[in-house]
PDB file of C-alpha atoms in Angstrom:
ATOM      1  CA  MET B1358       4.988  11.860  35.760  1.00  0.00           C
ATOM      2  CA  VAL B1359       4.855   8.664  33.698  1.00  0.00           C
ATOM      3  CA  VAL B1360       4.985   9.156  29.935  1.00  0.00           C
ATOM      4  CA  THR B1361       3.386   6.340  27.992  1.00  0.00           C
ATOM      5  CA  PHE B1362       5.154   5.228  24.821  1.00  0.00           C
ATOM      6  CA  ASN B1363       2.868   4.172  22.014  1.00  0.00           C
ATOM      7  CA  VAL B1364       3.129   3.254  18.331  1.00  0.00           C
ATOM      8  CA  THR B1365      -0.086   3.063  16.324  1.00  0.00           C
ATOM      9  CA  GLY B1366      -0.358   2.159  12.674  1.00  0.00           C
ATOM     10  CA  GLY B1367      -2.579   3.075   9.791  1.00  0.00           C
ATOM     11  CA  GLU B1368      -2.558   3.745   6.085  1.00  0.00           C
ATOM     12  CA  GLN B1369      -2.865   6.924   4.066  1.00  0.00           C
ATOM     13  CA  GLY B1370      -3.066   6.191   0.346  1.00  0.00           C
ATOM     14  CA  GLU B1371       0.079   4.303  -0.668  1.00  0.00           C
ATOM     15  CA  TRP B1372       1.774   5.087   2.649  1.00  0.00           C
ATOM     16  CA  ALA B1373       1.899   3.052   5.848  1.00  0.00           C
ATOM     17  CA  VAL B1374       1.878   5.528   8.742  1.00  0.00           C
ATOM     18  CA  LEU B1375       3.246   4.808  12.220  1.00  0.00           C
ATOM     19  CA  GLN B1376       2.298   7.422  14.804  1.00  0.00           C
ATOM     20  CA  VAL B1377       4.807   7.476  17.644  1.00  0.00           C
ATOM     21  CA  SER B1378       4.190   9.203  20.959  1.00  0.00           C
ATOM     22  CA  GLY B1379       6.015   9.455  24.274  1.00  0.00           C
ATOM     23  CA  GLU B1380       9.732   9.024  24.899  1.00  0.00           C
ATOM     24  CA  LEU B1381      11.928   7.273  22.332  1.00  0.00           C
ATOM     25  CA  ASP B1382      14.804   5.913  24.404  1.00  0.00           C
ATOM     26  CA  LEU B1383      16.804   2.792  25.268  1.00  0.00           C
ATOM     27  CA  VAL B1384      13.733   1.071  26.726  1.00  0.00           C
ATOM     28  CA  THR B1385      11.193   1.998  24.032  1.00  0.00           C
ATOM     29  CA  SER B1386      13.253   2.167  20.834  1.00  0.00           C
ATOM     30  CA  PRO B1387      13.172  -1.649  20.310  1.00  0.00           C
ATOM     31  CA  VAL B1388       9.364  -1.379  20.101  1.00  0.00           C
ATOM     32  CA  LEU B1389       9.608   1.079  17.203  1.00  0.00           C
ATOM     33  CA  ARG B1390      12.362  -0.974  15.558  1.00  0.00           C
ATOM     34  CA  GLN B1391      10.112  -4.061  15.641  1.00  0.00           C
ATOM     35  CA  ARG B1392       7.108  -2.180  14.256  1.00  0.00           C
ATOM     36  CA  VAL B1393       9.176  -0.877  11.311  1.00  0.00           C
ATOM     37  CA  HIS B1394      10.492  -4.408  10.663  1.00  0.00           C
ATOM     38  CA  ASP B1395       6.922  -5.763  10.802  1.00  0.00           C
ATOM     39  CA  GLU B1396       5.698  -3.191   8.272  1.00  0.00           C
ATOM     40  CA  VAL B1397       8.550  -4.013   5.878  1.00  0.00           C
ATOM     41  CA  ALA B1398       8.047  -7.778   6.365  1.00  0.00           C
ATOM     42  CA  GLU B1399       4.385  -7.310   5.394  1.00  0.00           C
ATOM     43  CA  GLY B1400       5.482  -5.669   2.138  1.00  0.00           C
ATOM     44  CA  ARG B1401       4.889  -2.032   3.091  1.00  0.00           C
ATOM     45  CA  HIS B1402       7.964  -0.188   1.853  1.00  0.00           C
ATOM     46  CA  SER B1403       6.487   3.333   1.762  1.00  0.00           C
ATOM     47  CA  LEU B1404       6.563   4.396   5.393  1.00  0.00           C
ATOM     48  CA  VAL B1405       5.828   7.609   7.268  1.00  0.00           C
ATOM     49  CA  LEU B1406       6.955   7.903  10.878  1.00  0.00           C
ATOM     50  CA  ASP B1407       4.900  10.584  12.607  1.00  0.00           C
ATOM     51  CA  LEU B1408       7.194  11.774  15.404  1.00  0.00           C
ATOM     52  CA  SER B1409       5.266  14.950  16.192  1.00  0.00           C
ATOM     53  CA  GLU B1410       4.196  13.585  19.608  1.00  0.00           C
ATOM     54  CA  VAL B1411       7.622  12.293  20.655  1.00  0.00           C
ATOM     55  CA  LEU B1412       8.617  14.274  23.762  1.00  0.00           C
ATOM     56  CA  PHE B1413      12.155  12.927  24.126  1.00  0.00           C
ATOM     57  CA  CYS B1414      14.636  11.079  21.918  1.00  0.00           C
ATOM     58  CA  ASP B1415      18.061   9.763  22.938  1.00  0.00           C
ATOM     59  CA  SER B1416      20.859   8.196  20.895  1.00  0.00           C
ATOM     60  CA  SER B1417      19.163   4.789  20.817  1.00  0.00           C
ATOM     61  CA  GLY B1418      16.069   6.432  19.312  1.00  0.00           C
ATOM     62  CA  VAL B1419      18.204   8.151  16.674  1.00  0.00           C
ATOM     63  CA  GLY B1420      19.851   4.788  16.023  1.00  0.00           C
ATOM     64  CA  VAL B1421      16.457   3.223  15.311  1.00  0.00           C
ATOM     65  CA  LEU B1422      15.599   6.017  12.877  1.00  0.00           C
ATOM     66  CA  ILE B1423      18.890   5.562  11.016  1.00  0.00           C
ATOM     67  CA  ALA B1424      18.503   1.754  11.012  1.00  0.00           C
ATOM     68  CA  SER B1425      14.928   2.148   9.711  1.00  0.00           C
ATOM     69  CA  ARG B1426      16.184   4.353   6.890  1.00  0.00           C
ATOM     70  CA  ARG B1427      18.844   1.764   6.005  1.00  0.00           C
ATOM     71  CA  LEU B1428      16.329  -1.116   6.076  1.00  0.00           C
ATOM     72  CA  ILE B1429      13.808   0.677   3.877  1.00  0.00           C
ATOM     73  CA  ARG B1430      16.497   1.801   1.415  1.00  0.00           C
ATOM     74  CA  SER B1431      17.628  -1.832   1.116  1.00  0.00           C
ATOM     75  CA  CYS B1432      14.093  -2.665  -0.104  1.00  0.00           C
ATOM     76  CA  GLN B1433      14.095   0.275  -2.558  1.00  0.00           C
ATOM     77  CA  GLY B1434      11.467   1.823  -0.297  1.00  0.00           C
ATOM     78  CA  TRP B1435      10.592   5.300   0.922  1.00  0.00           C
ATOM     79  CA  LEU B1436      10.775   6.748   4.422  1.00  0.00           C
ATOM     80  CA  ARG B1437       9.429  10.109   5.521  1.00  0.00           C
ATOM     81  CA  LEU B1438       9.421  11.671   8.978  1.00  0.00           C
ATOM     82  CA  ILE B1439       6.835  14.085  10.325  1.00  0.00           C
ATOM     83  CA  LEU B1440       8.714  16.580  12.494  1.00  0.00           C
ATOM     84  CA  PRO B1441       6.843  19.844  12.898  1.00  0.00           C
ATOM     85  CA  ALA B1442       8.990  22.863  13.682  1.00  0.00           C
ATOM     86  CA  GLN B1443       6.615  23.499  16.578  1.00  0.00           C
ATOM     87  CA  GLY B1444       5.525  20.096  17.777  1.00  0.00           C
ATOM     88  CA  ALA B1445       5.207  18.284  21.064  1.00  0.00           C
ATOM     89  CA  VAL B1446       4.918  21.030  23.673  1.00  0.00           C
ATOM     90  CA  ASP B1447       7.815  23.420  22.887  1.00  0.00           C
ATOM     91  CA  GLY B1448       8.951  22.374  19.425  1.00  0.00           C
ATOM     92  CA  SER B1449       9.934  19.006  18.064  1.00  0.00           C
ATOM     93  CA  HIS B1450      12.552  17.478  20.338  1.00  0.00           C
ATOM     94  CA  VAL B1451      13.461  14.929  17.654  1.00  0.00           C
ATOM     95  CA  ASN B1452      14.011  17.721  15.129  1.00  0.00           C
ATOM     96  CA  ARG B1453      16.452  19.421  17.509  1.00  0.00           C
ATOM     97  CA  VAL B1454      18.277  16.172  18.326  1.00  0.00           C
ATOM     98  CA  LEU B1455      18.686  15.179  14.662  1.00  0.00           C
ATOM     99  CA  GLY B1456      19.870  18.696  13.842  1.00  0.00           C
ATOM    100  CA  ALA B1457      22.366  18.736  16.715  1.00  0.00           C
ATOM    101  CA  LEU B1458      23.801  15.388  15.590  1.00  0.00           C
ATOM    102  CA  GLY B1459      24.029  16.541  11.970  1.00  0.00           C
ATOM    103  CA  VAL B1460      21.885  13.675  10.656  1.00  0.00           C
ATOM    104  CA  ARG B1461      18.632  15.522   9.918  1.00  0.00           C
ATOM    105  CA  ARG B1462      19.681  15.903   6.253  1.00  0.00           C
ATOM    106  CA  LEU B1463      19.553  12.084   5.906  1.00  0.00           C
ATOM    107  CA  PHE B1464      15.784  12.153   6.266  1.00  0.00           C
ATOM    108  CA  ASP B1465      12.893  13.339   4.118  1.00  0.00           C
ATOM    109  CA  VAL B1466      11.253  15.568   6.744  1.00  0.00           C
ATOM    110  CA  HIS B1467       7.706  16.959   6.517  1.00  0.00           C
ATOM    111  CA  PRO B1468       5.720  19.278   8.817  1.00  0.00           C
ATOM    112  CA  ASP B1469       2.449  17.283   8.792  1.00  0.00           C
ATOM    113  CA  LEU B1470       0.673  14.177   7.511  1.00  0.00           C
ATOM    114  CA  ALA B1471      -0.838  15.913   4.469  1.00  0.00           C
ATOM    115  CA  SER B1472       2.607  16.999   3.296  1.00  0.00           C
ATOM    116  CA  ALA B1473       4.226  13.619   4.033  1.00  0.00           C
ATOM    117  CA  THR B1474       1.597  11.644   2.103  1.00  0.00           C
ATOM    118  CA  GLY B1475       0.786  14.287  -0.499  1.00  0.00           C
ATOM    119  CA  ASP B1476       2.644  12.794  -3.435  1.00  0.00           C
ATOM    120  CA  ARG B1477       3.862   9.481  -4.730  1.00  0.00           C
ATOM    121  CA  PRO B1478       6.743   7.751  -2.941  1.00  0.00           C
ATOM    122  CA  ARG B1479      10.196   8.335  -4.377  1.00  0.00           C
ATOM    123  CA  PRO B1480      13.407   6.441  -3.609  1.00  0.00           C
ATOM    124  CA  LEU B1481      15.721   7.585  -0.854  1.00  0.00           C
ATOM    125  CA  SER B1482      19.012   8.926  -2.134  1.00  0.00           C
ATOM    126  CA  ALA B1483      22.352   7.653  -0.877  1.00  0.00           C
TER     127      ALA B1483
END
């Protein structure tokens, strides 16, 4: 079975939203990295990454998420992740991976788009 990786963009109020689907791995993570850089370069520093349709995430995918957080913090921006407890098929794979690596606490995690874009952006803490 071939899983297609896709990143689509949109806006929800003050937030730029990137919806990510498929497998976030060594081959596909540079695509997400570039999209985040493009959003920041265009002046959008309030970003939501919707990872609810990501079926697989390896260390390179986690690396992109951490690098995205660092980039947006450097611009005094805001990053939120959508990671539903029960997401893509049998629960959010990304949620489990971030938890297993002990880095989930670094991210402002929300269960859905309404929650992630429901209030004004606030700065990421150290």
